[in-house]
mmCIF file of C-alpha atoms and ligand atoms in Angstrom:
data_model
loop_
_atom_site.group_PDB
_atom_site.id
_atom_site.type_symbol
_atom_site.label_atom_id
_atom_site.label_comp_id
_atom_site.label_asym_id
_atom_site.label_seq_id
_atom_site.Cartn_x
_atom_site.Cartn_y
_atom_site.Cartn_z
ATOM 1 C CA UNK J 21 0.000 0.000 0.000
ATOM 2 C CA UNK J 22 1.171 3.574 -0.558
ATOM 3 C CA UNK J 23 2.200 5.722 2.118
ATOM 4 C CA UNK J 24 0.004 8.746 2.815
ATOM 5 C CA UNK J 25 0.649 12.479 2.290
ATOM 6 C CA UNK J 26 -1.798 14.848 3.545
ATOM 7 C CA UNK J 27 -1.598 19.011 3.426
ATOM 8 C CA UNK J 28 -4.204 21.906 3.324
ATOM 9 C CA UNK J 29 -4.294 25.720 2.655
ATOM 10 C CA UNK J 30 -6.480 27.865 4.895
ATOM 11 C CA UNK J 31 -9.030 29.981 2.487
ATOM 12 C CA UNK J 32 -7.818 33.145 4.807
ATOM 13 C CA UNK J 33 -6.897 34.992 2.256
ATOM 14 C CA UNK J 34 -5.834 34.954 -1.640
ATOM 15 C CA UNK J 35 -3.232 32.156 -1.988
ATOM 16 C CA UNK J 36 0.279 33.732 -2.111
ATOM 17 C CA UNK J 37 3.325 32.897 -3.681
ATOM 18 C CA UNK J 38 4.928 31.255 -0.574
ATOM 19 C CA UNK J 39 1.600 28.641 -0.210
ATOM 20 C CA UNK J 40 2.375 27.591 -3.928
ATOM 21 C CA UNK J 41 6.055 27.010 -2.525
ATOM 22 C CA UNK J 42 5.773 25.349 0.860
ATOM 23 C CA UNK J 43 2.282 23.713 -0.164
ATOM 24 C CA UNK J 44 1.055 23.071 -3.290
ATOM 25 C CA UNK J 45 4.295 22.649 -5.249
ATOM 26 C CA UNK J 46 5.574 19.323 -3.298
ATOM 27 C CA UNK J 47 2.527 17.907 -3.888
ATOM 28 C CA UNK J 48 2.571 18.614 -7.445
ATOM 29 C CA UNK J 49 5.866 16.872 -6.887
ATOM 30 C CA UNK J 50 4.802 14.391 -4.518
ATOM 31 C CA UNK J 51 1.457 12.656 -5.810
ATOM 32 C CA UNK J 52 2.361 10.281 -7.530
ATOM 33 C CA UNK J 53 4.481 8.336 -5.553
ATOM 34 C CA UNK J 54 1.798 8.722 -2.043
ATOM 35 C CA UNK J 55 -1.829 8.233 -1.250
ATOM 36 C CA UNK J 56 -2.447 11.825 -1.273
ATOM 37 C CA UNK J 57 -5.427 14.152 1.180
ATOM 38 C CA UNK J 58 -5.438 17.509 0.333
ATOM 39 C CA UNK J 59 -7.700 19.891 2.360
ATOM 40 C CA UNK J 60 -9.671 22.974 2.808
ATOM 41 C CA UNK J 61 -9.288 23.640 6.334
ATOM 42 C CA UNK J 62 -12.051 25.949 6.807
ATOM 43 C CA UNK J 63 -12.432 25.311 10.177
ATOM 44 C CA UNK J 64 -9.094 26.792 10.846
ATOM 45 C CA UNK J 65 -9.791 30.056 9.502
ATOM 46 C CA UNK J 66 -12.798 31.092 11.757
ATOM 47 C CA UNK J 67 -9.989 31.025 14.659
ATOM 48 C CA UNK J 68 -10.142 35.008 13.347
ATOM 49 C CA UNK J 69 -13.141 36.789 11.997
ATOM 50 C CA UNK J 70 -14.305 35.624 8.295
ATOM 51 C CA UNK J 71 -17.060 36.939 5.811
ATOM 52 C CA UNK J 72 -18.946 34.018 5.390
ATOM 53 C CA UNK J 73 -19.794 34.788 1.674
ATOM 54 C CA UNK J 74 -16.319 35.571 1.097
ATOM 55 C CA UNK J 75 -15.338 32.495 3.024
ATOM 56 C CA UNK J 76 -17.248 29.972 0.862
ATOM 57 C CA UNK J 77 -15.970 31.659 -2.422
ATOM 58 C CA UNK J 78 -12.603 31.010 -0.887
ATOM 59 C CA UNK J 79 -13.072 27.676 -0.199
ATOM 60 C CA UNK J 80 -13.948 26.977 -4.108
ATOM 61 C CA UNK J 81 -11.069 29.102 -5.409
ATOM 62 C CA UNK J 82 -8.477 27.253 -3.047
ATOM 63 C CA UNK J 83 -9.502 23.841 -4.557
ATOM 64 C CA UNK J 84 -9.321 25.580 -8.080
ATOM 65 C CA UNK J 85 -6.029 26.817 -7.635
ATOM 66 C CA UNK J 86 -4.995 22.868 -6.196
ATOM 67 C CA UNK J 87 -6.177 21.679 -10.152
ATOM 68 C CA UNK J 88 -4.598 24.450 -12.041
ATOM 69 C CA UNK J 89 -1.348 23.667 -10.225
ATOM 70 C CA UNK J 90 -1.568 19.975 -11.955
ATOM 71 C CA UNK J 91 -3.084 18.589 -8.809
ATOM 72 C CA UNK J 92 -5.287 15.537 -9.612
ATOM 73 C CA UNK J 93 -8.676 15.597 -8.486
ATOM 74 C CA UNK J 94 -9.283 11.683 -9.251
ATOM 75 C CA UNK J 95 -6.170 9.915 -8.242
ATOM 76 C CA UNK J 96 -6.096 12.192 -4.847
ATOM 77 C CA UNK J 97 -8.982 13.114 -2.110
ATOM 78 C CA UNK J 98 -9.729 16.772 -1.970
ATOM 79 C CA UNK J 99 -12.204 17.798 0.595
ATOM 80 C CA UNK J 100 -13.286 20.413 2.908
ATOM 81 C CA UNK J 101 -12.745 20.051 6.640
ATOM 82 C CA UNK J 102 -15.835 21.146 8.096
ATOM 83 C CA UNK J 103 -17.579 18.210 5.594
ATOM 84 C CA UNK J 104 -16.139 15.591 7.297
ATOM 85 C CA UNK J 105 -17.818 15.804 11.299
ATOM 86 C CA UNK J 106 -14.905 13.359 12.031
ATOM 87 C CA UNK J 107 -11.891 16.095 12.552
ATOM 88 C CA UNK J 108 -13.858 18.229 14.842
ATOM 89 C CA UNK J 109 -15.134 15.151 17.279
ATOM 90 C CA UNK J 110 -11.620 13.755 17.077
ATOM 91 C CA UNK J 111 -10.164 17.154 18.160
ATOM 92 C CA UNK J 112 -12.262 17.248 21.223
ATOM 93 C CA UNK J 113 -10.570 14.126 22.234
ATOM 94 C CA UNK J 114 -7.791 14.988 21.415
ATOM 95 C CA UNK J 115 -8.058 18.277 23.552
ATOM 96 C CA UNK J 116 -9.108 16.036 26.662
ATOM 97 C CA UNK J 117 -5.412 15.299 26.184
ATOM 98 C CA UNK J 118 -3.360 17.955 26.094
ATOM 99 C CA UNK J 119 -1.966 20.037 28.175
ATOM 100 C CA UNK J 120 -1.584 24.199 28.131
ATOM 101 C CA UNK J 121 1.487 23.923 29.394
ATOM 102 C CA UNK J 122 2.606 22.316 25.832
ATOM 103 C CA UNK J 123 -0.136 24.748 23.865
ATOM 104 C CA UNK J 124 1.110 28.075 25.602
ATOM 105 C CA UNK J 125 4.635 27.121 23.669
ATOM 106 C CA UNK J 126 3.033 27.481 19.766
ATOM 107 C CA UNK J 127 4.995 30.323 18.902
ATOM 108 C CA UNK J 128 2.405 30.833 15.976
ATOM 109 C CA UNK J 129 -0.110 31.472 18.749
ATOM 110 C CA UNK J 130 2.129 34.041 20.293
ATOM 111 C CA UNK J 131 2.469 35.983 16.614
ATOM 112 C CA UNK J 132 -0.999 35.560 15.781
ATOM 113 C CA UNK J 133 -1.799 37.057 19.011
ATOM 114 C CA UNK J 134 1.028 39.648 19.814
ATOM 115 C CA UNK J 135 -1.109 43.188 20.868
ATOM 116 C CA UNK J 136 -4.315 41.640 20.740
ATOM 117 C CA UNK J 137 -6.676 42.531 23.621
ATOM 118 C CA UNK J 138 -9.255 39.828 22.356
ATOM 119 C CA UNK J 139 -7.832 36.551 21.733
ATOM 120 C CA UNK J 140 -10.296 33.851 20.529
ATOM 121 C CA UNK J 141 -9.817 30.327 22.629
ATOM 122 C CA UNK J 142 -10.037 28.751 18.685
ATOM 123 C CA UNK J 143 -6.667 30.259 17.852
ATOM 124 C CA UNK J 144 -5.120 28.565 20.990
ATOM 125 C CA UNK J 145 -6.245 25.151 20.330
ATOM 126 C CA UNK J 146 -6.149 24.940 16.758
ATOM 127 C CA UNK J 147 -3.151 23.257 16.745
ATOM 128 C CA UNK J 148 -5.028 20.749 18.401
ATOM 129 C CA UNK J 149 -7.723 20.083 15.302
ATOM 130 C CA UNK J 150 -4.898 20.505 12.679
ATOM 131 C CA UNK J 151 -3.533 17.265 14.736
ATOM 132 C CA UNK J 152 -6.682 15.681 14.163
ATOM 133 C CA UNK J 153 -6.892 16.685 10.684
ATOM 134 C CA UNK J 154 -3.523 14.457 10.149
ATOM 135 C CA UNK J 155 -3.931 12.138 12.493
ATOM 136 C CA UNK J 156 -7.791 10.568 11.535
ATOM 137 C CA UNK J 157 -6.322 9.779 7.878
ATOM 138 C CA UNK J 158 -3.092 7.874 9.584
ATOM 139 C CA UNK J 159 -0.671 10.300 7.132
ATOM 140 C CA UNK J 160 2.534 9.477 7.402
ATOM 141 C CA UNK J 161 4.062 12.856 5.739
ATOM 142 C CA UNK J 162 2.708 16.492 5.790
ATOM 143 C CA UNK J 163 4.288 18.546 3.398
ATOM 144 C CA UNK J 164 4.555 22.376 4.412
ATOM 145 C CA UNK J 165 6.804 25.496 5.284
ATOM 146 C CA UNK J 166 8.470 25.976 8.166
ATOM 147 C CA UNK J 167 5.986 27.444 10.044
ATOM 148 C CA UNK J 168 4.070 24.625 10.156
ATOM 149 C CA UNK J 169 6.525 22.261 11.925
ATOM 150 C CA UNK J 170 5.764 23.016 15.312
ATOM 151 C CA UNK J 171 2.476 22.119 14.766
ATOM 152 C CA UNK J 172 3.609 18.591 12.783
ATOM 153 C CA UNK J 173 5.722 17.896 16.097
ATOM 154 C CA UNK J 174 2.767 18.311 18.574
ATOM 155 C CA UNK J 175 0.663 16.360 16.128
ATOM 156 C CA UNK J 176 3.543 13.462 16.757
ATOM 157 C CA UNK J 177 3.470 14.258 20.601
ATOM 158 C CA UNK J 178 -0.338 13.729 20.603
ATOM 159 C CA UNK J 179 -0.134 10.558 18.585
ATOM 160 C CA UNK J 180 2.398 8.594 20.664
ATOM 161 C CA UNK J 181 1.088 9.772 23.606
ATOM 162 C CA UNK J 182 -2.663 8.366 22.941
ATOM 163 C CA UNK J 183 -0.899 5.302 21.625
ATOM 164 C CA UNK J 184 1.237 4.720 24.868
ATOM 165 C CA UNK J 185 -1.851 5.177 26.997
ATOM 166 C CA UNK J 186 -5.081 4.045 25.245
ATOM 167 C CA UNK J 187 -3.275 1.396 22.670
ATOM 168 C CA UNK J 188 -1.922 1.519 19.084
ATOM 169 C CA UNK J 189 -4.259 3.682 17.156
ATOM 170 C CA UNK J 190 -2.538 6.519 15.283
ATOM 171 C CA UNK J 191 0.486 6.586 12.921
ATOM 172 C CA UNK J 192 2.843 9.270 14.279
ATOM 173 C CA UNK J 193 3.514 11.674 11.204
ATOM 174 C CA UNK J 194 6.505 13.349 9.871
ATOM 175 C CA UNK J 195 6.898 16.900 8.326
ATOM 176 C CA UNK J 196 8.234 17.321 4.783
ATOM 177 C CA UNK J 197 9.986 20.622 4.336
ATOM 178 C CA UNK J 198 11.216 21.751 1.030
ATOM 179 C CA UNK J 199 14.856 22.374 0.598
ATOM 180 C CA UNK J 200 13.935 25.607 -1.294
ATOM 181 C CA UNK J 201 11.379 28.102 -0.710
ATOM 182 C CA UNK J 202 10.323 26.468 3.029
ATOM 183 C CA UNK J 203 10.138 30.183 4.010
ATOM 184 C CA UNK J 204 8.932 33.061 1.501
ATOM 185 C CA UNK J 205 9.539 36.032 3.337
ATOM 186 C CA UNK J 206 7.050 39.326 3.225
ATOM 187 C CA UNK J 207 8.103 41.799 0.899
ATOM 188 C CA UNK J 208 8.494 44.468 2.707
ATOM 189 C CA UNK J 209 9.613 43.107 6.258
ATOM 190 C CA UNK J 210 11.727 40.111 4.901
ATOM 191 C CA UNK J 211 12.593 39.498 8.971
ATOM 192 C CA UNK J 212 8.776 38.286 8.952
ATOM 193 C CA UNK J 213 7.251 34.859 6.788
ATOM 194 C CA UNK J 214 4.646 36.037 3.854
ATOM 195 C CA UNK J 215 1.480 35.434 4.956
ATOM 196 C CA UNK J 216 -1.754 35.201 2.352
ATOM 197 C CA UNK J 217 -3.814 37.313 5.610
ATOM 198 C CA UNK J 218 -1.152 39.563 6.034
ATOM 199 C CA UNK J 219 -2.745 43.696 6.160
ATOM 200 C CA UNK J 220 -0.569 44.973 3.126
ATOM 201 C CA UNK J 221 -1.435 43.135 -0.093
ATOM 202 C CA UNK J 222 1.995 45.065 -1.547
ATOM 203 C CA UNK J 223 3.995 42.564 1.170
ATOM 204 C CA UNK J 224 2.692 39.460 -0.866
ATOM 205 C CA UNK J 225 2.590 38.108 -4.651
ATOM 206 C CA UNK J 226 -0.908 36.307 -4.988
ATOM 207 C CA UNK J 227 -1.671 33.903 -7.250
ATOM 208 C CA UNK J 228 -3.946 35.580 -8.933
ATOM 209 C CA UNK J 229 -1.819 39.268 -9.364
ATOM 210 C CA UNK J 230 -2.012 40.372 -12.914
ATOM 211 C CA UNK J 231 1.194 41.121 -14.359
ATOM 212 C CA UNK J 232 1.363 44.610 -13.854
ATOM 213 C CA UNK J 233 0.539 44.238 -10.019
ATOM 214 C CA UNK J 234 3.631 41.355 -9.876
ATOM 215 C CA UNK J 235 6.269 43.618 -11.239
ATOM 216 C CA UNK J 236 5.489 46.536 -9.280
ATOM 217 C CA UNK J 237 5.577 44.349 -5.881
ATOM 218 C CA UNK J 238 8.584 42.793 -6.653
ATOM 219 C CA UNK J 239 10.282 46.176 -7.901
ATOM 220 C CA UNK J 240 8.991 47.321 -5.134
ATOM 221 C CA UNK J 241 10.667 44.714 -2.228
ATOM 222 C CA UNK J 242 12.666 45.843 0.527
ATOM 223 C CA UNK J 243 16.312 45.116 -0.377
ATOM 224 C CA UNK J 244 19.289 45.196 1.629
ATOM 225 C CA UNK J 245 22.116 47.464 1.859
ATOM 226 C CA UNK J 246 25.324 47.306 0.106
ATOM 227 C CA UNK J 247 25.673 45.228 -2.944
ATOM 228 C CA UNK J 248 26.217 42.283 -3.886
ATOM 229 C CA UNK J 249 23.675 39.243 -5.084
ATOM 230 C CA UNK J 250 24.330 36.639 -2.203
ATOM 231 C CA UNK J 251 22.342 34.239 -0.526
ATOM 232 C CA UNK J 252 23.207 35.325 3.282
ATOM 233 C CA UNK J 253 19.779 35.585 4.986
ATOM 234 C CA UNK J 254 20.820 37.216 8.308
ATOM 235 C CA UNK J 255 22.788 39.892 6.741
ATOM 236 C CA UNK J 256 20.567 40.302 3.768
ATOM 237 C CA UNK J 257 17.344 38.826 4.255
ATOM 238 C CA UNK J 258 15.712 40.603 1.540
ATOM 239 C CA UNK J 259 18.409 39.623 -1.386
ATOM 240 C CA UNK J 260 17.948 36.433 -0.057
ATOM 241 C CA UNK J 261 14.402 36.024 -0.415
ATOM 242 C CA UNK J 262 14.668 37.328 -4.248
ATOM 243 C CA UNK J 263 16.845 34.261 -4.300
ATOM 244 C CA UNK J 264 15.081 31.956 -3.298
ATOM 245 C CA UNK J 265 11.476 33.092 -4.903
ATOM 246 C CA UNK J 266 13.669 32.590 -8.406
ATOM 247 C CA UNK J 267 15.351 29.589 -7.618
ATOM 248 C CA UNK J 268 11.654 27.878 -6.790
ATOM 249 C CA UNK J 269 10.190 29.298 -9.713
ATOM 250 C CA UNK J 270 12.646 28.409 -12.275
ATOM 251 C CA UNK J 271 13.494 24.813 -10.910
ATOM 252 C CA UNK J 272 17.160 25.622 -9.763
ATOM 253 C CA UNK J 273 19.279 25.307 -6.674
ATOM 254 C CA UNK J 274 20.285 28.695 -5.076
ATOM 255 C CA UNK J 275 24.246 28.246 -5.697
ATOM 256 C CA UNK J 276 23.239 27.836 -8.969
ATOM 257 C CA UNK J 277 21.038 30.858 -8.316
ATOM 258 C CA UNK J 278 23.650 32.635 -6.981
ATOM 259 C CA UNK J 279 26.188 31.597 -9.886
ATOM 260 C CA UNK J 280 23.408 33.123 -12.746
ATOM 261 C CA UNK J 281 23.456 36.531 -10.972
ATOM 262 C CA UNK J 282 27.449 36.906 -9.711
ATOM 263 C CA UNK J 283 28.295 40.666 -11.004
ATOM 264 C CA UNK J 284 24.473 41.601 -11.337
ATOM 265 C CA UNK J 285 22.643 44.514 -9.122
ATOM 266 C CA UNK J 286 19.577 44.634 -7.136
ATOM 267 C CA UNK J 287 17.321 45.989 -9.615
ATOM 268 C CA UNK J 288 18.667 43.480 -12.096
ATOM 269 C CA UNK J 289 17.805 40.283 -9.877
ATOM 270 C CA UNK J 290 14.516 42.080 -9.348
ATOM 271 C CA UNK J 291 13.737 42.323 -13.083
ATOM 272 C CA UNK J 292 14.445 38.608 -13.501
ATOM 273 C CA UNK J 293 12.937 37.760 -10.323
ATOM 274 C CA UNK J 294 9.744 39.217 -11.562
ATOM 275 C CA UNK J 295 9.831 38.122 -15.278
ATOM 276 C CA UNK J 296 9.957 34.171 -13.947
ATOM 277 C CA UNK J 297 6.871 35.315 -11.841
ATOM 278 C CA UNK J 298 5.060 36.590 -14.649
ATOM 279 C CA UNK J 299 5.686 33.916 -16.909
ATOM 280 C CA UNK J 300 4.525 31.150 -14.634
ATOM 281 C CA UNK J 301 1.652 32.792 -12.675
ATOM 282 C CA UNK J 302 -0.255 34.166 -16.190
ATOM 283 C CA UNK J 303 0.189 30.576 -17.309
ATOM 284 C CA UNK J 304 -1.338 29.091 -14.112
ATOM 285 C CA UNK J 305 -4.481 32.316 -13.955
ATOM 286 C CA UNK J 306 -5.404 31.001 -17.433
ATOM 287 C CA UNK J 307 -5.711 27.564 -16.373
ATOM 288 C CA UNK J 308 -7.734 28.637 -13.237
ATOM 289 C CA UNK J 309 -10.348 31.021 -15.257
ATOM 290 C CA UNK J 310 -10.845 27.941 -17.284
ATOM 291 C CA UNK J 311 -11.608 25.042 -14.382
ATOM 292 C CA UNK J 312 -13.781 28.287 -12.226
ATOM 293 C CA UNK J 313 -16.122 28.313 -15.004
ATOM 294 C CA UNK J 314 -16.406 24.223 -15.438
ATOM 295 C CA UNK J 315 -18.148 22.103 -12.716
ATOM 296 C CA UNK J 316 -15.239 20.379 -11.850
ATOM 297 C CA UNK J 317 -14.530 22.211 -8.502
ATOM 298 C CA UNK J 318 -17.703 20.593 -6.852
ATOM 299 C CA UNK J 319 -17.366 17.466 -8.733
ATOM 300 C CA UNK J 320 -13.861 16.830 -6.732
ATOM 301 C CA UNK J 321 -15.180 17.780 -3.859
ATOM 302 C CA UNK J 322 -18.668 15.240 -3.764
ATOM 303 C CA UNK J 323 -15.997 12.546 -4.747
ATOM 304 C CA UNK J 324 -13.181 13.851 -2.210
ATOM 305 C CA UNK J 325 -15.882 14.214 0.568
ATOM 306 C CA UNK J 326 -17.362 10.703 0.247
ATOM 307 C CA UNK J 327 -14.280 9.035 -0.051
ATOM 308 C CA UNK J 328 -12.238 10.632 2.739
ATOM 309 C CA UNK J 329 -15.366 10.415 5.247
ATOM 310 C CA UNK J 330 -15.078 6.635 5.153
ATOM 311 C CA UNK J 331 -11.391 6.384 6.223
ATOM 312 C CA UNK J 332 -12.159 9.408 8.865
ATOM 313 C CA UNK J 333 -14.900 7.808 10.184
ATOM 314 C CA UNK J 334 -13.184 4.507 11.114
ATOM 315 C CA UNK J 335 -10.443 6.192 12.497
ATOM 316 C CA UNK J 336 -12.891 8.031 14.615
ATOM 317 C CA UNK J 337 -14.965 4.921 15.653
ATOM 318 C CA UNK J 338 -11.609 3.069 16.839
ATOM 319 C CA UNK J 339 -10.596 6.473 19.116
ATOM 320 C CA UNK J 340 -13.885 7.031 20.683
ATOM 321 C CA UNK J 341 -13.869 3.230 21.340
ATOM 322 C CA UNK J 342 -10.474 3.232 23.236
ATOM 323 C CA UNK J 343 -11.426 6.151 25.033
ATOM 324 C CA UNK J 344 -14.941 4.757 26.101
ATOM 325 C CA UNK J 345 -17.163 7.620 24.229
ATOM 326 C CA UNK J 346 -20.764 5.880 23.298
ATOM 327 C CA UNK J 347 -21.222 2.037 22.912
ATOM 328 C CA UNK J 348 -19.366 -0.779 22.105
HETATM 329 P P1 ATP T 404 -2.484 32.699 7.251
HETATM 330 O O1 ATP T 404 -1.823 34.038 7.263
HETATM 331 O O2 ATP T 404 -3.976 32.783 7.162
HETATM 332 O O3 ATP T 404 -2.024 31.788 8.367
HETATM 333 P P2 ATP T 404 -0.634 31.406 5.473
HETATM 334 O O4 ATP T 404 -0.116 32.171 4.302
HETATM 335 O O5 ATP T 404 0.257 31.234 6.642
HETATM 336 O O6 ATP T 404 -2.034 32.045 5.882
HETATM 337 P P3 ATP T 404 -1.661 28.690 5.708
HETATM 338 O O7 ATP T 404 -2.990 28.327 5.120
HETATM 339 O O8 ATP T 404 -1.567 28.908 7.173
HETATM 340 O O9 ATP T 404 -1.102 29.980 4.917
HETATM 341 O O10 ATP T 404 -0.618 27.583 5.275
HETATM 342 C C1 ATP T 404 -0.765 26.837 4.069
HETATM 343 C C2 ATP T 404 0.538 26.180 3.675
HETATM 344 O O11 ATP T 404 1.448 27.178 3.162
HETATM 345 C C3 ATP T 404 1.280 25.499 4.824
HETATM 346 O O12 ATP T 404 1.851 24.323 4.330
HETATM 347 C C4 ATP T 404 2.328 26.499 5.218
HETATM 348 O O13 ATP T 404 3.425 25.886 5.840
HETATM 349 C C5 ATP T 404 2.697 27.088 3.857
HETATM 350 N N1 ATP T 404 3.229 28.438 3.963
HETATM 351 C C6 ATP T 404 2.583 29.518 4.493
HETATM 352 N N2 ATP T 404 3.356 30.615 4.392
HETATM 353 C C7 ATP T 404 4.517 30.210 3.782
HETATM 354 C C8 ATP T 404 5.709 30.899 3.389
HETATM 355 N N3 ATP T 404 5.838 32.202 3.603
HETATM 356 N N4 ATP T 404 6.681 30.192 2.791
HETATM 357 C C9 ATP T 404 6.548 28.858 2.558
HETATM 358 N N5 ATP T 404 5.449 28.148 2.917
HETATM 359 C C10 ATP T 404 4.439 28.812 3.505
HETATM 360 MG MG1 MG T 405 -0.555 30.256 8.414
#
């Protein structure tokens, strides 16, 4: 049997450049060779205030943007979280077992949160659910960025732990972190990780930027000073992430990165760094605008629904039997 892969993008926001890089692009790369669960985790998002008409749009559009990126919708299971009942009962145990001694430490929580009077008791524990979410299909990798592997570790924590105490029931999962573009920075704070809900849209590429919008962003990036084009991301974190956006988008290593711009200048890397942009996202829009207006979207989705349910749902029925939820 093939090993399972399982990922999602939240619909928080337009898709940005670094979701295509530390998401969507290793499982382009990756579905062949695994059992593959890809997800809208709309659950997720409602940890901060959502539009609900603009939520459900989003929801469509993220699964669009999965096809157009060469993302089967046959071979794999595409769903929406909040379809499948499974994750959010499956959290609650879960949550019965874990601590907030462990949850205070999500350093996401702490960003999300940082000068908020208000914080919502969702954004604390969804690190909890997104365990759930990998741990009721028994995945064995989850591909993402960096930012994400905190959450991948408790989601191993939480899986041995219920194993050790209730008996075997979970495969413990392990993250899969690109070599390359694992961490798109924001634009104009390259310190910082882009972020598709980020509050300046000119600190992101999105997916769905026309061309005129790419080039000016990218023109526009905070560089670093001196010159120089060198991959060096404490000293010059902003070079770096020009780098690195090329390098994922044109299929090459960064020494070899590195090696095509030796002798250029900032606004030259830019001007390349933008034209590889161009080239691939216009391709990918025209691809989109094409599935959008097809029924395929909610075609996936009936199939990916009914198909991941029944795994979810004996996952769930063996957890709620250790535990001693319901009946035997
Ligand atoms: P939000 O701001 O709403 O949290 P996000 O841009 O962080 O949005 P998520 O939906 O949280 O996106 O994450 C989707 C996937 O994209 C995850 O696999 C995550 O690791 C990856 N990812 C997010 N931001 C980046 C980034 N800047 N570079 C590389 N991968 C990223
Ligand atoms: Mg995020």
């Amino acid at each position: 049997m093939k090993k399972r892969l399982l990922t999602g993008l939240q619909p928080s926001g337009e898709l940005t450049i670094g979701n295509y890089c530390g998401g969507i692009k290793q499982v382009v790369n990756y579905q062949d060779e695994y059992d593959t669960f890809l997800f809208v985790p709309d659950m997720h998002s409602i940890t901060v205030p959502q539009d609900p008409d603009t939520l459900h749009r989003r929801v469509r559009e993220i699964v669009g943007m999965y096809l157009a990126c060469g993302v089967s919708g046959t071979e794999n299971h595409i769903y929406v979280q909040s379809e499948i009942p499974e994750h959010a009962n499956l959290s609650w145990i879960l949550e019965c077992n874990s601590y907030m001694g462990e949850m205070s430490r999500m350093t996401q929580f702490k960003a999300k949160t940082e000068g908020k009077k208000e914080i919502g008791c969702g954004l604390f524990t969804y690190p909890i659910l997104m365990a759930a979410d990998i741990l009721i299909y028994n995945a064995n990798y989850v591909p993402t960025g960096a930012d994400q592997k905190q959450h991948v570790e408790l989601a191993r924590n939480l899986a041995q732990r219920f194993n050790s105490k209730y008996g075997e029931t979970f495969v413990v999962p392990e993250p899969l972190i690109p070599e390359v573009g694992a961490k798109i920075r924001d634009l104009l704070d390259p310190t910082k990780k882009m972020s598709k809900s980020a509050e300046n849209p000119r600190a992101s590429v999105f997916l769905t930027d026309p061309e005129k919008t790419i080039r000016k962003k990218i023109m526009g990036a905070v560089t670093d000073s001196g010159e120089g084009v060198v991959f060096d991301e404490e000293n010059k974190p902003g070079v770096s992430n020009l780098l690195t956006i090329y390098a994922s988008f044109s299929g090459c290593t960064i020494p070899e990165a590195e090696k095509h711009f030796e002798g250029a200048r900032y606004g030259d890397l830019k001007k390349e760094v933008a034209e590889v942009l161009v080239v691939f996202l216009t391709d990918l829009q025209d691809r989109f605008a094409e599935i959008m207006k097809s029924g395929i979207v909610d075609e996936t989705l009936d199939s990916g629904r009914d198909r991941a349910r029944a795994i979810a749902a004996q996952t769930y029925d063996l957890a709620r039997r250790r535990v001693g939820l319901g009946r035997v």
